[in-house]
């Protein structure tokens, strides 16, 4: 693929990559020995760890902690994998697609402190296009939350980062050739080459694919260096489906049609997160308007879109208001989940069908998202269904998780500062 003045020649700026849920039978990480209940428990654990870590760091910076040496790696569920290739010759990477992260990173040889990953660890010495980044470079200077430091002997830029959920990586900031589905290759894309990593909530993935709004995210780098529009779109199929889907960049990421709903993106201090304004939620025809504790009106940009979290988190005050209304509308028998973790659970009827009222999430701009029943109540144990919306215990951290994004084509458009939603029943052909 040819480049002219750092612009793509003959593809119109459109890029596509594979996207698949880690728990899908099509996933290379699928573990048939796990029951569907174990997967739900693992995804809950993953979301809670992630949420607690972000909340404790107040969305501003990461407080670094040393990784546990040779820590065991528990199975983790609940996220979507994105397939890309790195290096020349290229090797496959299967990283977690994360709209709540900027830096794309993978484990690199030599790797003295690493977790076990499914794919081979990237070896910089085997690539013709690998290059370390100088401390004085623009890439190094643009690091904000990755705690950059300098090797005075080599002038190499180092990073250290504790990710949401406790995952840790440190290593060299480097540039490398990044390749997508259509054999589109982009040289000199900055990424983290991690030599010391810990990933109790990363499963056996290759690392993280950063899809945030900060300067080192893939979205921003493709825009800055290759004039690819700063847009992505994706459609998330249910976790257990035999369907993979695509994540699109640039001109391929345009979401269009008469049923498209749009809500503004809101700029806040932390530019990694894609903030939107959550207005409330409806249970059937009963609409509950959201009001923050701090203000009489809705705070702008009070929720962020997070593909890395399985579940949605609401502020505790509003959550329990929602819960009270939901329990009045339900005809179910409350019970406890033997595994714990979920706030609200019900007995599953003997006929196997748990009937929930229609749940609609409301966002600024008249966006009304009817949430998929699969994303509202999950069967957490045999005969037990649990509410997949959780209390945040922080009015500053509302999260729209991937379970509630199911069966929508979602476009995050940094060019026009908006998020588009298009309902679909087919993630293989959403438009």
mmCIF file of N, CA and C in Angstrom, residues 1 21 34-35 95 149 263 303 309 359 385 401 416:
data_model
loop_
_atom_site.group_PDB
_atom_site.id
_atom_site.type_symbol
_atom_site.label_atom_id
_atom_site.label_comp_id
_atom_site.label_asym_id
_atom_site.label_seq_id
_atom_site.Cartn_x
_atom_site.Cartn_y
_atom_site.Cartn_z
ATOM 1 N N UNK A 1 0.845 -1.186 0.000
ATOM 2 C CA UNK A 1 0.000 0.000 0.000
ATOM 3 C C UNK A 1 0.884 1.241 0.000
ATOM 4 N N UNK A 21 -15.927 -11.032 20.657
ATOM 5 C CA UNK A 21 -16.005 -11.161 22.106
ATOM 6 C C UNK A 21 -15.142 -12.318 22.565
ATOM 7 N N UNK A 34 -15.132 -23.730 30.793
ATOM 8 C CA UNK A 34 -15.844 -22.784 31.646
ATOM 9 C C UNK A 34 -17.336 -22.838 31.359
ATOM 10 N N UNK A 35 -18.135 -22.833 32.403
ATOM 11 C CA UNK A 35 -19.577 -22.756 32.222
ATOM 12 C C UNK A 35 -19.969 -21.308 31.928
ATOM 13 N N UNK A 95 -5.527 -7.783 21.051
ATOM 14 C CA UNK A 95 -5.577 -6.933 22.227
ATOM 15 C C UNK A 95 -7.002 -6.572 22.587
ATOM 16 N N UNK A 149 9.555 8.557 31.452
ATOM 17 C CA UNK A 149 10.869 8.814 32.058
ATOM 18 C C UNK A 149 11.920 8.616 30.979
ATOM 19 N N UNK A 263 -25.701 12.030 20.041
ATOM 20 C CA UNK A 263 -25.541 12.802 21.272
ATOM 21 C C UNK A 263 -24.171 13.461 21.268
ATOM 22 N N UNK A 303 -21.068 10.779 31.956
ATOM 23 C CA UNK A 303 -20.883 9.343 31.722
ATOM 24 C C UNK A 303 -19.903 9.153 30.576
ATOM 25 N N UNK A 309 -15.385 -2.170 29.936
ATOM 26 C CA UNK A 309 -16.195 -2.581 31.079
ATOM 27 C C UNK A 309 -17.398 -3.368 30.570
ATOM 28 N N UNK A 359 -36.338 -1.458 29.137
ATOM 29 C CA UNK A 359 -35.450 -0.489 29.784
ATOM 30 C C UNK A 359 -34.843 0.399 28.687
ATOM 31 N N UNK A 385 -31.127 -15.085 37.909
ATOM 32 C CA UNK A 385 -30.813 -14.011 36.968
ATOM 33 C C UNK A 385 -30.536 -12.736 37.765
ATOM 34 N N UNK A 401 -21.377 0.500 29.865
ATOM 35 C CA UNK A 401 -20.593 -0.687 29.570
ATOM 36 C C UNK A 401 -21.003 -1.407 28.305
ATOM 37 N N UNK A 416 -16.480 15.595 14.621
ATOM 38 C CA UNK A 416 -17.689 16.394 14.814
ATOM 39 C C UNK A 416 -18.193 16.375 16.255
#
